[in-house]
Amino acid sequence: MIVVGFGGVLVELLRDSAVELAPVNAYEANRMLRGLRGAALFDGFRGADAVDLTRLADIIVRLSEFAADQAGNILEADINPIICSGSRLIAVDALILRRAGRS
C-alpha cells in the first residue's frame, strides 16, 4: 500500500490521505496528489513556489515500485517529510522497518 498526504499538523487538521496498492504509475500518483483536500497548496500559497507535481509523482512512483519489489523484506517505509518548493524536493527523514528474520 502507498499512502500519500500532507505532513505535520495538516495530517491531523485535514484528516486527508490517498491510498493505492503498490506499485502505482505516474497517472495514479498524480491522481492521488490532486485528490487531496489540500491540493491547492501545491499551486503555491502565500508566495511559495508551486510544487513540481511531475517530480513529486515520480518520487511516489519510485517508492511504490520499491515497496512492491521489497514487499517480502520490509514491513513498512515512511518518508516524512518531503519538503517541496518548486522543483526542489527534499526528503528530510526516512524510516524502513524490515521484517523479522531478514538479514
PDB file of C-alpha atoms in Angstrom:
ATOM      1  CA  MET A   1       0.000   0.000   0.000  1.00  0.00           C
ATOM      2  CA  ILE A   2       1.109   3.548  -0.706  1.00  0.00           C
ATOM      3  CA  VAL A   3      -0.304   6.337   1.450  1.00  0.00           C
ATOM      4  CA  VAL A   4       0.180   9.976   0.454  1.00  0.00           C
ATOM      5  CA  GLY A   5      -0.817  13.008   2.480  1.00  0.00           C
ATOM      6  CA  PHE A   6       0.314  16.327   3.840  1.00  0.00           C
ATOM      7  CA  GLY A   7       2.614  16.033   6.830  1.00  0.00           C
ATOM      8  CA  GLY A   8       2.786  17.784  10.151  1.00  0.00           C
ATOM      9  CA  VAL A   9      -0.299  19.311  11.692  1.00  0.00           C
ATOM     10  CA  LEU A  10      -2.128  19.161   8.352  1.00  0.00           C
ATOM     11  CA  VAL A  11      -2.496  15.390   8.780  1.00  0.00           C
ATOM     12  CA  GLU A  12      -4.432  15.961  11.986  1.00  0.00           C
ATOM     13  CA  LEU A  13      -6.266  19.039  10.759  1.00  0.00           C
ATOM     14  CA  LEU A  14      -7.368  17.807   7.336  1.00  0.00           C
ATOM     15  CA  ARG A  15      -7.516  14.067   8.086  1.00  0.00           C
ATOM     16  CA  ASP A  16      -6.700  13.659   4.448  1.00  0.00           C
ATOM     17  CA  SER A  17      -4.751  10.972   2.651  1.00  0.00           C
ATOM     18  CA  ALA A  18      -4.830   8.927  -0.541  1.00  0.00           C
ATOM     19  CA  VAL A  19      -4.214   5.179  -0.589  1.00  0.00           C
ATOM     20  CA  GLU A  20      -3.413   2.879  -3.511  1.00  0.00           C
ATOM     21  CA  LEU A  21      -1.959  -0.582  -3.994  1.00  0.00           C
ATOM     22  CA  ALA A  22       1.719  -0.578  -4.913  1.00  0.00           C
ATOM     23  CA  PRO A  23       3.076  -0.117  -7.446  1.00  0.00           C
ATOM     24  CA  VAL A  24       1.380   2.975  -8.873  1.00  0.00           C
ATOM     25  CA  ASN A  25       2.075   4.638 -12.199  1.00  0.00           C
ATOM     26  CA  ALA A  26       2.530   8.377 -12.850  1.00  0.00           C
ATOM     27  CA  TYR A  27      -1.148   8.906 -13.640  1.00  0.00           C
ATOM     28  CA  GLU A  28      -2.217   7.230 -10.393  1.00  0.00           C
ATOM     29  CA  ALA A  29       0.365   9.156  -8.345  1.00  0.00           C
ATOM     30  CA  ASN A  30      -0.837  12.467  -9.820  1.00  0.00           C
ATOM     31  CA  ARG A  31      -4.447  11.487  -9.128  1.00  0.00           C
ATOM     32  CA  MET A  32      -3.525  10.723  -5.515  1.00  0.00           C
ATOM     33  CA  LEU A  33      -1.891  14.129  -5.108  1.00  0.00           C
ATOM     34  CA  ARG A  34      -4.663  16.100  -6.829  1.00  0.00           C
ATOM     35  CA  GLY A  35      -7.291  14.200  -4.849  1.00  0.00           C
ATOM     36  CA  LEU A  36      -6.053  15.530  -1.521  1.00  0.00           C
ATOM     37  CA  ARG A  37      -8.282  18.174   0.082  1.00  0.00           C
ATOM     38  CA  GLY A  38      -5.262  20.433   0.490  1.00  0.00           C
ATOM     39  CA  ALA A  39      -4.133  20.021  -3.141  1.00  0.00           C
ATOM     40  CA  ALA A  40      -4.433  23.775  -3.732  1.00  0.00           C
ATOM     41  CA  LEU A  41      -1.279  24.137  -1.602  1.00  0.00           C
ATOM     42  CA  PHE A  42       0.658  22.543  -4.481  1.00  0.00           C
ATOM     43  CA  ASP A  43      -0.184  25.554  -6.671  1.00  0.00           C
ATOM     44  CA  GLY A  44       1.675  27.945  -4.377  1.00  0.00           C
ATOM     45  CA  PHE A  45       0.433  29.603  -1.217  1.00  0.00           C
ATOM     46  CA  ARG A  46       1.424  32.907   0.381  1.00  0.00           C
ATOM     47  CA  GLY A  47       4.250  33.465  -2.056  1.00  0.00           C
ATOM     48  CA  ALA A  48       5.541  29.901  -2.068  1.00  0.00           C
ATOM     49  CA  ASP A  49       6.567  28.396  -5.397  1.00  0.00           C
ATOM     50  CA  ALA A  50       4.178  25.933  -7.000  1.00  0.00           C
ATOM     51  CA  VAL A  51       5.294  22.347  -6.430  1.00  0.00           C
ATOM     52  CA  ASP A  52       6.581  20.403  -9.413  1.00  0.00           C
ATOM     53  CA  LEU A  53       3.941  17.668  -9.255  1.00  0.00           C
ATOM     54  CA  THR A  54       5.597  15.686 -12.034  1.00  0.00           C
ATOM     55  CA  ARG A  55       8.722  15.282  -9.883  1.00  0.00           C
ATOM     56  CA  LEU A  56       6.705  14.590  -6.733  1.00  0.00           C
ATOM     57  CA  ALA A  57       4.613  11.985  -8.551  1.00  0.00           C
ATOM     58  CA  ASP A  58       7.829  10.392  -9.822  1.00  0.00           C
ATOM     59  CA  ILE A  59       9.058  10.038  -6.234  1.00  0.00           C
ATOM     60  CA  ILE A  60       5.784   8.339  -5.318  1.00  0.00           C
ATOM     61  CA  VAL A  61       6.059   6.017  -8.322  1.00  0.00           C
ATOM     62  CA  ARG A  62       9.621   5.037  -7.435  1.00  0.00           C
ATOM     63  CA  LEU A  63       8.802   4.476  -3.773  1.00  0.00           C
ATOM     64  CA  SER A  64       5.801   2.372  -4.731  1.00  0.00           C
ATOM     65  CA  GLU A  65       7.983   0.273  -7.046  1.00  0.00           C
ATOM     66  CA  PHE A  66      10.481  -0.201  -4.208  1.00  0.00           C
ATOM     67  CA  ALA A  67       7.656  -1.175  -1.831  1.00  0.00           C
ATOM     68  CA  ALA A  68       6.229  -3.697  -4.299  1.00  0.00           C
ATOM     69  CA  ASP A  69       9.655  -5.130  -5.111  1.00  0.00           C
ATOM     70  CA  GLN A  70      10.672  -5.460  -1.461  1.00  0.00           C
ATOM     71  CA  ALA A  71       7.271  -6.458  -0.029  1.00  0.00           C
ATOM     72  CA  GLY A  72       8.699  -9.686   1.369  1.00  0.00           C
ATOM     73  CA  ASN A  73      11.554  -7.884   3.096  1.00  0.00           C
ATOM     74  CA  ILE A  74      10.060  -4.715   4.554  1.00  0.00           C
ATOM     75  CA  LEU A  75       7.234  -4.208   6.984  1.00  0.00           C
ATOM     76  CA  GLU A  76       6.836  -0.504   6.285  1.00  0.00           C
ATOM     77  CA  ALA A  77       8.632   2.536   4.939  1.00  0.00           C
ATOM     78  CA  ASP A  78       7.944   6.095   5.991  1.00  0.00           C
ATOM     79  CA  ILE A  79       9.381   9.105   4.175  1.00  0.00           C
ATOM     80  CA  ASN A  80       8.273  12.179   6.068  1.00  0.00           C
ATOM     81  CA  PRO A  81       8.560  14.982   5.399  1.00  0.00           C
ATOM     82  CA  ILE A  82       9.385  15.684   1.800  1.00  0.00           C
ATOM     83  CA  ILE A  83       9.868  19.441   1.735  1.00  0.00           C
ATOM     84  CA  CYS A  84       8.567  20.775  -1.574  1.00  0.00           C
ATOM     85  CA  SER A  85       9.409  24.153  -3.077  1.00  0.00           C
ATOM     86  CA  GLY A  86       9.050  24.406  -6.824  1.00  0.00           C
ATOM     87  CA  SER A  87      11.151  21.661  -8.354  1.00  0.00           C
ATOM     88  CA  ARG A  88      13.275  21.352  -5.209  1.00  0.00           C
ATOM     89  CA  LEU A  89      12.025  18.278  -3.339  1.00  0.00           C
ATOM     90  CA  ILE A  90      13.993  17.101  -0.323  1.00  0.00           C
ATOM     91  CA  ALA A  91      13.238  14.012   1.755  1.00  0.00           C
ATOM     92  CA  VAL A  92      14.235  15.046   5.253  1.00  0.00           C
ATOM     93  CA  ASP A  93      13.702  11.807   7.123  1.00  0.00           C
ATOM     94  CA  ALA A  94      13.002   8.184   6.289  1.00  0.00           C
ATOM     95  CA  LEU A  95      12.441   5.009   8.241  1.00  0.00           C
ATOM     96  CA  ILE A  96      12.335   1.484   6.846  1.00  0.00           C
ATOM     97  CA  LEU A  97      11.293  -1.353   9.121  1.00  0.00           C
ATOM     98  CA  ARG A  98      12.482  -4.763   7.988  1.00  0.00           C
ATOM     99  CA  ARG A  99      10.525  -7.925   8.524  1.00  0.00           C
ATOM    100  CA  ALA A 100      11.826 -10.080  11.404  1.00  0.00           C
ATOM    101  CA  GLY A 101      14.279 -12.791  10.447  1.00  0.00           C
ATOM    102  CA  ARG A 102      15.571 -10.985   7.335  1.00  0.00           C
ATOM    103  CA  SER A 103      19.249 -10.197   7.043  1.00  0.00           C
TER     104      SER A 103
END
